[in-house]
mmCIF file of C-alpha atoms and ligand atoms in Angstrom:
data_model
loop_
_atom_site.group_PDB
_atom_site.id
_atom_site.type_symbol
_atom_site.label_atom_id
_atom_site.label_comp_id
_atom_site.label_asym_id
_atom_site.label_seq_id
_atom_site.Cartn_x
_atom_site.Cartn_y
_atom_site.Cartn_z
ATOM 1 C CA UNK Y 1 100.804 87.067 144.960
ATOM 2 C CA UNK Y 2 101.486 84.680 142.662
ATOM 3 C CA UNK Y 3 102.242 86.862 139.031
ATOM 4 C CA UNK Y 4 98.622 85.069 136.835
ATOM 5 C CA UNK Y 5 97.390 88.187 139.617
ATOM 6 C CA UNK Y 6 99.349 90.221 138.219
ATOM 7 C CA UNK Y 7 97.704 92.669 134.592
ATOM 8 C CA UNK Y 8 100.436 95.216 132.434
ATOM 9 C CA UNK Y 9 98.804 98.133 130.593
ATOM 10 C CA UNK Y 10 100.402 98.155 127.287
ATOM 11 C CA UNK Y 11 100.818 101.565 124.242
ATOM 12 C CA UNK Y 12 99.934 99.332 121.732
ATOM 13 C CA UNK Y 13 100.105 100.539 117.998
ATOM 14 C CA UNK Y 14 99.462 97.428 116.455
ATOM 15 C CA UNK Y 15 102.771 97.405 114.827
ATOM 16 C CA UNK Y 16 105.317 94.718 115.367
ATOM 17 C CA UNK Y 17 107.033 96.148 118.383
ATOM 18 C CA UNK Y 18 103.995 96.386 120.430
ATOM 19 C CA UNK Y 19 103.040 93.019 119.859
ATOM 20 C CA UNK Y 20 105.829 90.769 120.819
ATOM 21 C CA UNK Y 21 106.158 93.116 123.850
ATOM 22 C CA UNK Y 22 102.562 92.323 124.808
ATOM 23 C CA UNK Y 23 103.565 88.440 124.105
ATOM 24 C CA UNK Y 24 106.698 88.383 126.251
ATOM 25 C CA UNK Y 25 104.716 90.192 129.514
ATOM 26 C CA UNK Y 26 101.190 87.956 128.632
ATOM 27 C CA UNK Y 27 103.997 84.317 128.232
ATOM 28 C CA UNK Y 28 104.818 84.724 131.576
ATOM 29 C CA UNK Y 29 100.909 84.395 132.454
ATOM 30 C CA UNK Y 30 100.369 87.764 133.186
ATOM 31 C CA UNK Y 31 97.432 89.248 131.832
ATOM 32 C CA UNK Y 32 97.776 92.593 129.800
ATOM 33 C CA UNK Y 33 95.875 94.867 128.632
ATOM 34 C CA UNK Y 34 96.883 96.489 125.309
ATOM 35 C CA UNK Y 35 94.975 100.182 124.847
ATOM 36 C CA UNK Y 36 95.476 101.761 121.152
ATOM 37 C CA UNK Y 37 95.774 105.836 121.057
ATOM 38 C CA UNK Y 38 93.840 106.922 118.405
ATOM 39 C CA UNK Y 39 95.757 110.726 118.467
ATOM 40 C CA UNK Y 40 93.791 111.879 115.042
ATOM 41 C CA UNK Y 41 93.370 109.500 112.203
ATOM 42 C CA UNK Y 42 90.175 107.352 113.203
ATOM 43 C CA UNK Y 43 89.796 103.853 113.418
ATOM 44 C CA UNK Y 44 88.818 102.683 109.941
ATOM 45 C CA UNK Y 45 86.940 99.146 110.135
ATOM 46 C CA UNK Y 46 90.333 97.379 108.759
ATOM 47 C CA UNK Y 47 92.301 99.224 111.487
ATOM 48 C CA UNK Y 48 90.492 97.838 113.995
ATOM 49 C CA UNK Y 49 89.600 94.323 112.172
ATOM 50 C CA UNK Y 50 93.753 94.444 112.209
ATOM 51 C CA UNK Y 51 94.322 95.583 116.046
ATOM 52 C CA UNK Y 52 91.617 92.757 117.396
ATOM 53 C CA UNK Y 53 93.709 90.370 115.496
ATOM 54 C CA UNK Y 54 97.312 91.594 115.990
ATOM 55 C CA UNK Y 55 96.018 92.033 119.913
ATOM 56 C CA UNK Y 56 95.083 88.234 119.574
ATOM 57 C CA UNK Y 57 98.556 87.540 118.766
ATOM 58 C CA UNK Y 58 99.956 89.241 121.177
ATOM 59 C CA UNK Y 59 97.382 87.623 123.911
ATOM 60 C CA UNK Y 60 96.504 90.847 125.135
ATOM 61 C CA UNK Y 61 93.396 92.529 125.459
ATOM 62 C CA UNK Y 62 92.562 95.375 122.652
ATOM 63 C CA UNK Y 63 91.027 98.463 124.132
ATOM 64 C CA UNK Y 64 90.543 100.883 122.246
ATOM 65 C CA UNK Y 65 90.818 104.920 124.153
ATOM 66 C CA UNK Y 66 89.884 108.360 121.857
ATOM 67 C CA UNK Y 67 92.779 110.951 123.147
ATOM 68 C CA UNK Y 68 92.424 112.699 119.950
ATOM 69 C CA UNK Y 69 91.077 116.530 120.680
ATOM 70 C CA UNK Y 70 93.831 116.616 123.920
ATOM 71 C CA UNK Y 71 96.457 114.856 122.077
ATOM 72 C CA UNK Y 72 95.700 117.655 119.130
ATOM 73 C CA UNK Y 73 94.921 120.370 121.746
ATOM 74 C CA UNK Y 74 97.890 120.356 124.086
ATOM 75 C CA UNK Y 75 100.688 118.521 122.587
ATOM 76 C CA UNK Y 76 100.872 118.518 118.673
ATOM 77 C CA UNK Y 77 101.358 122.201 117.731
ATOM 78 C CA UNK Y 78 103.390 122.763 121.096
ATOM 79 C CA UNK Y 79 105.952 120.073 121.977
ATOM 80 C CA UNK Y 80 108.201 120.607 125.348
ATOM 81 C CA UNK Y 81 110.971 117.917 123.158
ATOM 82 C CA UNK Y 82 110.360 119.472 119.412
ATOM 83 C CA UNK Y 83 110.104 116.459 116.358
ATOM 84 C CA UNK Y 84 111.610 114.025 114.947
ATOM 85 C CA UNK Y 85 112.005 114.295 110.938
ATOM 86 C CA UNK Y 86 107.995 115.309 110.417
ATOM 87 C CA UNK Y 87 105.479 116.518 112.421
ATOM 88 C CA UNK Y 88 106.012 113.434 114.846
ATOM 89 C CA UNK Y 89 106.495 115.037 118.415
ATOM 90 C CA UNK Y 90 106.755 111.522 120.066
ATOM 91 C CA UNK Y 91 109.008 111.778 122.705
ATOM 92 C CA UNK Y 92 105.832 114.243 124.803
ATOM 93 C CA UNK Y 93 103.423 111.654 121.933
ATOM 94 C CA UNK Y 94 105.105 108.439 124.416
ATOM 95 C CA UNK Y 95 104.665 110.272 127.675
ATOM 96 C CA UNK Y 96 101.570 111.774 126.609
ATOM 97 C CA UNK Y 97 100.416 107.217 126.216
ATOM 98 C CA UNK Y 98 102.063 107.062 129.200
ATOM 99 C CA UNK Y 99 100.590 109.332 131.755
ATOM 100 C CA UNK Y 100 96.971 108.457 129.873
ATOM 101 C CA UNK Y 101 98.451 105.039 130.218
ATOM 102 C CA UNK Y 102 98.933 104.723 133.988
ATOM 103 C CA UNK Y 103 95.725 107.013 135.405
ATOM 104 C CA UNK Y 104 93.905 103.564 133.507
ATOM 105 C CA UNK Y 105 96.372 101.518 135.155
ATOM 106 C CA UNK Y 106 95.613 103.661 138.964
ATOM 107 C CA UNK Y 107 91.721 103.323 137.692
ATOM 108 C CA UNK Y 108 91.139 99.463 137.585
ATOM 109 C CA UNK Y 109 94.020 98.838 139.430
ATOM 110 C CA UNK Y 110 96.558 97.367 137.982
ATOM 111 C CA UNK Y 111 100.252 96.977 138.490
ATOM 112 C CA UNK Y 112 102.113 97.975 135.877
ATOM 113 C CA UNK Y 113 102.848 99.073 132.175
ATOM 114 C CA UNK Y 114 105.058 98.547 129.270
ATOM 115 C CA UNK Y 115 105.786 99.595 125.570
ATOM 116 C CA UNK Y 116 107.002 98.308 122.519
ATOM 117 C CA UNK Y 117 110.158 100.831 122.602
ATOM 118 C CA UNK Y 118 113.753 99.401 121.981
ATOM 119 C CA UNK Y 119 116.270 101.141 122.917
ATOM 120 C CA UNK Y 120 118.320 102.632 119.621
ATOM 121 C CA UNK Y 121 115.866 101.757 117.529
ATOM 122 C CA UNK Y 122 114.677 105.626 116.903
ATOM 123 C CA UNK Y 123 117.436 108.625 117.272
ATOM 124 C CA UNK Y 124 114.888 110.697 117.922
ATOM 125 C CA UNK Y 125 112.785 109.441 120.751
ATOM 126 C CA UNK Y 126 114.002 105.874 121.563
ATOM 127 C CA UNK Y 127 117.943 106.546 122.539
ATOM 128 C CA UNK Y 128 118.567 106.677 126.748
ATOM 129 C CA UNK Y 129 117.943 110.012 127.006
ATOM 130 C CA UNK Y 130 114.414 110.030 125.979
ATOM 131 C CA UNK Y 131 113.096 106.588 127.343
ATOM 132 C CA UNK Y 132 113.892 108.547 130.691
ATOM 133 C CA UNK Y 133 112.722 111.599 129.699
ATOM 134 C CA UNK Y 134 109.480 110.019 128.914
ATOM 135 C CA UNK Y 135 109.515 107.096 131.896
ATOM 136 C CA UNK Y 136 110.215 110.527 134.516
ATOM 137 C CA UNK Y 137 107.233 112.537 132.787
ATOM 138 C CA UNK Y 138 104.731 109.803 132.856
ATOM 139 C CA UNK Y 139 104.592 106.306 135.204
ATOM 140 C CA UNK Y 140 108.670 106.263 136.222
ATOM 141 C CA UNK Y 141 109.281 102.961 137.106
ATOM 142 C CA UNK Y 142 106.125 101.486 136.560
ATOM 143 C CA UNK Y 143 107.196 101.910 132.667
ATOM 144 C CA UNK Y 144 109.460 98.524 131.355
ATOM 145 C CA UNK Y 145 109.942 97.789 127.872
ATOM 146 C CA UNK Y 146 110.249 94.734 127.595
ATOM 147 C CA UNK Y 147 112.365 94.346 124.571
ATOM 148 C CA UNK Y 148 114.950 96.399 125.362
ATOM 149 C CA UNK Y 149 114.611 95.401 129.870
ATOM 150 C CA UNK Y 150 118.281 93.467 130.384
ATOM 151 C CA UNK Y 151 119.839 96.971 129.085
ATOM 152 C CA UNK Y 152 117.989 99.003 130.847
ATOM 153 C CA UNK Y 153 117.526 99.630 134.981
ATOM 154 C CA UNK Y 154 115.579 96.883 136.408
ATOM 155 C CA UNK Y 155 111.791 98.376 136.874
ATOM 156 C CA UNK Y 156 109.653 97.819 139.543
ATOM 157 C CA UNK Y 157 107.495 94.850 137.762
ATOM 158 C CA UNK Y 158 111.508 92.919 137.753
ATOM 159 C CA UNK Y 159 112.190 94.157 140.558
ATOM 160 C CA UNK Y 160 108.669 92.887 142.676
ATOM 161 C CA UNK Y 161 109.562 90.156 140.961
ATOM 162 C CA UNK Y 162 106.370 90.305 139.369
ATOM 163 C CA UNK Y 163 107.849 89.880 135.852
ATOM 164 C CA UNK Y 164 111.261 87.026 135.415
ATOM 165 C CA UNK Y 165 113.280 90.063 134.055
ATOM 166 C CA UNK Y 166 116.103 86.844 132.129
ATOM 167 C CA UNK Y 167 112.908 86.199 129.975
ATOM 168 C CA UNK Y 168 112.896 89.689 128.893
ATOM 169 C CA UNK Y 169 115.038 90.499 125.752
ATOM 170 C CA UNK Y 170 118.068 93.438 124.890
ATOM 171 C CA UNK Y 171 116.967 93.923 121.353
ATOM 172 C CA UNK Y 172 118.593 97.187 121.021
ATOM 173 C CA UNK Y 173 119.479 99.443 117.656
ATOM 174 C CA UNK Y 174 117.668 98.978 113.977
ATOM 175 C CA UNK Y 175 117.907 95.459 112.802
ATOM 176 C CA UNK Y 176 114.799 93.506 113.311
ATOM 177 C CA UNK Y 177 116.646 90.253 113.414
ATOM 178 C CA UNK Y 178 116.234 89.528 116.678
ATOM 179 C CA UNK Y 179 112.002 90.794 116.570
ATOM 180 C CA UNK Y 180 111.909 88.086 113.854
ATOM 181 C CA UNK Y 181 113.073 85.653 115.699
ATOM 182 C CA UNK Y 182 110.482 85.511 118.126
ATOM 183 C CA UNK Y 183 108.293 86.795 114.879
ATOM 184 C CA UNK Y 184 108.761 83.040 114.185
ATOM 185 C CA UNK Y 185 109.231 81.453 117.461
ATOM 186 C CA UNK Y 186 105.821 82.649 118.441
ATOM 187 C CA UNK Y 187 103.972 81.909 114.952
ATOM 188 C CA UNK Y 188 102.905 85.084 114.441
ATOM 189 C CA UNK Y 189 101.407 85.961 111.145
ATOM 190 C CA UNK Y 190 99.360 89.408 110.927
ATOM 191 C CA UNK Y 191 102.400 92.483 112.326
ATOM 192 C CA UNK Y 192 102.457 94.816 108.810
ATOM 193 C CA UNK Y 193 100.161 97.852 109.410
ATOM 194 C CA UNK Y 194 98.255 97.709 105.917
ATOM 195 C CA UNK Y 195 96.925 101.388 107.265
ATOM 196 C CA UNK Y 196 101.108 101.911 107.403
ATOM 197 C CA UNK Y 197 102.299 103.575 110.291
ATOM 198 C CA UNK Y 198 101.869 107.210 112.363
ATOM 199 C CA UNK Y 199 100.821 110.091 109.027
ATOM 200 C CA UNK Y 200 102.699 112.191 111.673
ATOM 201 C CA UNK Y 201 106.056 110.884 111.063
ATOM 202 C CA UNK Y 202 105.294 111.089 107.189
ATOM 203 C CA UNK Y 203 106.925 114.098 104.790
ATOM 204 C CA UNK Y 204 104.323 114.712 102.759
ATOM 205 C CA UNK Y 205 101.120 114.940 105.308
ATOM 206 C CA UNK Y 206 104.153 116.574 107.704
ATOM 207 C CA UNK Y 207 104.139 119.155 105.000
ATOM 208 C CA UNK Y 208 99.870 119.812 104.670
ATOM 209 C CA UNK Y 209 99.358 119.355 108.439
ATOM 210 C CA UNK Y 210 102.950 122.382 108.749
ATOM 211 C CA UNK Y 211 100.963 124.342 105.372
ATOM 212 C CA UNK Y 212 97.497 124.750 107.484
ATOM 213 C CA UNK Y 213 99.197 125.376 110.837
ATOM 214 C CA UNK Y 214 100.788 128.910 109.904
ATOM 215 C CA UNK Y 215 96.078 129.320 109.428
ATOM 216 C CA UNK Y 216 94.470 128.440 112.257
ATOM 217 C CA UNK Y 217 95.602 125.216 113.414
ATOM 218 C CA UNK Y 218 93.995 121.681 112.344
ATOM 219 C CA UNK Y 219 91.512 120.209 115.263
ATOM 220 C CA UNK Y 220 90.648 116.689 115.414
ATOM 221 C CA UNK Y 221 87.828 116.706 112.026
ATOM 222 C CA UNK Y 222 90.156 118.796 109.612
ATOM 223 C CA UNK Y 223 93.781 116.423 110.504
ATOM 224 C CA UNK Y 224 91.647 113.663 109.046
ATOM 225 C CA UNK Y 225 91.241 115.687 105.788
ATOM 226 C CA UNK Y 226 94.587 116.152 105.293
ATOM 227 C CA UNK Y 227 94.800 112.824 104.730
ATOM 228 C CA UNK Y 228 92.199 112.736 101.963
ATOM 229 C CA UNK Y 229 92.264 114.917 98.133
ATOM 230 C CA UNK Y 230 93.852 117.717 96.436
ATOM 231 C CA UNK Y 231 94.639 120.491 98.133
ATOM 232 C CA UNK Y 232 94.417 123.944 97.503
ATOM 233 C CA UNK Y 233 95.766 127.382 99.520
ATOM 234 C CA UNK Y 234 94.035 130.625 97.569
ATOM 235 C CA UNK Y 235 95.124 133.980 97.836
ATOM 236 C CA UNK Y 236 92.875 135.390 100.491
ATOM 237 C CA UNK Y 237 93.852 132.876 102.713
ATOM 238 C CA UNK Y 238 91.005 129.638 102.463
ATOM 239 C CA UNK Y 239 91.569 126.145 101.963
ATOM 240 C CA UNK Y 240 90.482 123.974 98.554
ATOM 241 C CA UNK Y 241 89.792 121.134 99.148
ATOM 242 C CA UNK Y 242 88.689 118.364 96.189
ATOM 243 C CA UNK Y 243 88.715 114.785 95.479
ATOM 244 C CA UNK Y 244 90.892 113.243 93.211
ATOM 245 C CA UNK Y 245 88.956 109.884 92.171
ATOM 246 C CA UNK Y 246 85.658 108.142 92.828
ATOM 247 C CA UNK Y 247 87.425 106.502 97.116
ATOM 248 C CA UNK Y 248 88.070 110.355 97.913
ATOM 249 C CA UNK Y 249 84.942 112.003 96.961
ATOM 250 C CA UNK Y 250 82.850 109.364 98.934
ATOM 251 C CA UNK Y 251 85.461 109.901 102.269
ATOM 252 C CA UNK Y 252 85.215 113.481 101.655
ATOM 253 C CA UNK Y 253 81.145 112.906 101.590
ATOM 254 C CA UNK Y 254 81.320 110.724 104.683
ATOM 255 C CA UNK Y 255 83.825 113.279 106.638
ATOM 256 C CA UNK Y 256 82.683 115.910 109.213
ATOM 257 C CA UNK Y 257 83.585 119.015 108.782
ATOM 258 C CA UNK Y 258 82.177 121.598 110.470
ATOM 259 C CA UNK Y 259 85.188 124.800 109.267
ATOM 260 C CA UNK Y 260 83.903 123.962 105.516
ATOM 261 C CA UNK Y 261 81.507 124.217 103.327
ATOM 262 C CA UNK Y 262 80.801 121.032 100.896
ATOM 263 C CA UNK Y 263 79.780 122.773 97.135
ATOM 264 C CA UNK Y 264 77.264 121.580 95.606
ATOM 265 C CA UNK Y 265 78.112 120.659 91.406
ATOM 266 C CA UNK Y 266 75.428 121.933 88.914
ATOM 267 C CA UNK Y 267 72.699 119.883 88.497
ATOM 268 C CA UNK Y 268 74.421 117.492 85.241
ATOM 269 C CA UNK Y 269 78.092 118.474 85.117
ATOM 270 C CA UNK Y 270 79.868 115.192 86.596
ATOM 271 C CA UNK Y 271 82.755 116.651 89.135
ATOM 272 C CA UNK Y 272 84.180 116.392 92.065
ATOM 273 C CA UNK Y 273 83.530 116.161 95.996
ATOM 274 C CA UNK Y 274 85.199 120.016 97.036
ATOM 275 C CA UNK Y 275 84.907 121.250 100.735
ATOM 276 C CA UNK Y 276 86.057 125.409 100.770
ATOM 277 C CA UNK Y 277 86.714 126.722 104.213
ATOM 278 C CA UNK Y 278 83.807 128.988 105.654
ATOM 279 C CA UNK Y 279 86.034 132.032 106.521
ATOM 280 C CA UNK Y 280 86.588 133.280 102.881
ATOM 281 C CA UNK Y 281 86.728 136.660 101.250
ATOM 282 C CA UNK Y 282 84.670 136.876 97.595
ATOM 283 C CA UNK Y 283 87.677 136.928 95.870
ATOM 284 C CA UNK Y 284 88.750 132.905 97.529
ATOM 285 C CA UNK Y 285 85.153 132.153 97.085
ATOM 286 C CA UNK Y 286 85.259 133.094 92.911
ATOM 287 C CA UNK Y 287 88.654 131.473 92.607
ATOM 288 C CA UNK Y 288 87.130 128.727 94.186
ATOM 289 C CA UNK Y 289 84.305 128.123 92.042
ATOM 290 C CA UNK Y 290 86.629 127.887 88.902
ATOM 291 C CA UNK Y 291 88.984 125.811 90.573
ATOM 292 C CA UNK Y 292 86.313 122.913 91.499
ATOM 293 C CA UNK Y 293 84.710 123.730 87.510
ATOM 294 C CA UNK Y 294 88.126 122.968 86.560
ATOM 295 C CA UNK Y 295 88.037 119.689 87.719
ATOM 296 C CA UNK Y 296 85.350 118.765 86.829
ATOM 297 C CA UNK Y 297 84.135 117.217 83.136
ATOM 298 C CA UNK Y 298 83.509 120.857 81.876
ATOM 299 C CA UNK Y 299 83.747 123.288 78.880
ATOM 300 C CA UNK Y 300 86.092 125.364 78.794
ATOM 301 C CA UNK Y 301 84.286 128.367 77.699
ATOM 302 C CA UNK Y 302 81.169 127.439 79.659
ATOM 303 C CA UNK Y 303 79.547 129.457 82.260
ATOM 304 C CA UNK Y 304 78.161 127.085 85.631
ATOM 305 C CA UNK Y 305 76.071 127.590 88.373
ATOM 306 C CA UNK Y 306 77.420 126.373 91.789
ATOM 307 C CA UNK Y 307 76.048 126.516 95.105
ATOM 308 C CA UNK Y 308 78.846 127.138 98.201
ATOM 309 C CA UNK Y 309 76.458 127.565 101.364
ATOM 310 C CA UNK Y 310 72.820 128.236 99.827
ATOM 311 C CA UNK Y 311 74.225 130.592 97.539
ATOM 312 C CA UNK Y 312 74.927 130.033 94.151
ATOM 313 C CA UNK Y 313 77.697 131.448 92.194
ATOM 314 C CA UNK Y 314 78.738 131.407 88.538
ATOM 315 C CA UNK Y 315 81.321 131.149 87.334
ATOM 316 C CA UNK Y 316 84.140 129.375 83.852
ATOM 317 C CA UNK Y 317 86.869 127.028 84.447
ATOM 318 C CA UNK Y 318 90.310 127.742 84.388
ATOM 319 C CA UNK Y 319 91.635 128.087 81.390
ATOM 320 C CA UNK Y 320 93.519 124.415 82.430
ATOM 321 C CA UNK Y 321 94.391 123.039 84.694
ATOM 322 C CA UNK Y 322 98.812 123.781 84.640
ATOM 323 C CA UNK Y 323 96.815 127.152 85.900
ATOM 324 C CA UNK Y 324 95.209 125.961 88.506
ATOM 325 C CA UNK Y 325 98.270 123.793 89.838
ATOM 326 C CA UNK Y 326 100.170 127.011 91.024
ATOM 327 C CA UNK Y 327 97.401 127.151 94.381
ATOM 328 C CA UNK Y 328 98.430 123.141 94.705
ATOM 329 C CA UNK Y 329 99.715 122.809 98.500
ATOM 330 C CA UNK Y 330 103.206 120.937 98.459
ATOM 331 C CA UNK Y 331 102.346 117.218 99.816
ATOM 332 C CA UNK Y 332 99.308 117.704 98.132
HETATM 333 S S1 SF4 G 1 105.119 107.827 115.392
HETATM 334 FE FE1 SF4 G 1 103.219 109.039 115.647
HETATM 335 S S2 SF4 G 1 102.050 107.325 117.234
HETATM 336 FE FE2 SF4 G 1 104.101 106.856 117.792
HETATM 337 S S3 SF4 G 1 105.142 108.648 119.198
HETATM 338 FE FE3 SF4 G 1 105.535 109.458 117.707
HETATM 339 S S4 SF4 G 1 103.723 110.672 116.987
HETATM 340 FE FE4 SF4 G 1 103.081 109.057 118.812
#
């Protein structure tokens, strides 16, 4: 069979390494189907547009696959191989994505899998041992890592001659020098995500998630909420989220939040959009009303009536925002 009839399935974050991995294989005349996995943060229109552009420049066909519920339910809170420096279970996450990709490959009768992993680029998840674990727990030698291929045992695709090993790379370590040479060679223009990297690696986000997982571990809806607003933990355990600006207020209004009540402000009072966890005690409910009023354009001496789950509650703001700050969750 000629190489032009072969198809590779790529793990595609849209970052530079995954783009180059696709391009190296596509340039050998192999069709590349790039799978981008949503593991909990959703795909905004801007992100989708950027992924499409990145895939086009990488000469790959983009498919977005939502595995958020499975990833959060089975991997995020109980990773066999632990976490990196934040809340990122990268070894388990990679193995999980490769298992999904392998099923996709088998279902479609495609030939092998690729990723942009680079030997030694990330100390926790891309050392030789971690790459071995990921392959062992997923698709074994069906996995080819084009950027480091010449430093690794030949994969099935190389052994069978589906790809030319000589045209693959021998990149290792954290320097991006060789990647940037390839960017220039291929004329790739857009390779930095405007949305930034994976939030599970972000220390502030990880702090919020760690804190929340001590109560009821967030599901996929709640993980999206962790990105938005001020987060406060009330003394009897309820979580309150308060928008900090118009953009966050809009995002909170749009968000799905089945574990939360949306609070209705009194008519005529300008204030933030806020969400209060449904499992809330009477004391936390009363304090939540005071806190929301504290972040609204309220007068300190006045009483206001808000609606929480269609039940009115009358309260006065706290004396100052610094009094409210004691309830803020770190990383918020
Ligand atoms: S950085 Fe995020 S997406 Fe990438 S492997 Fe780690 S947890 Fe998964």
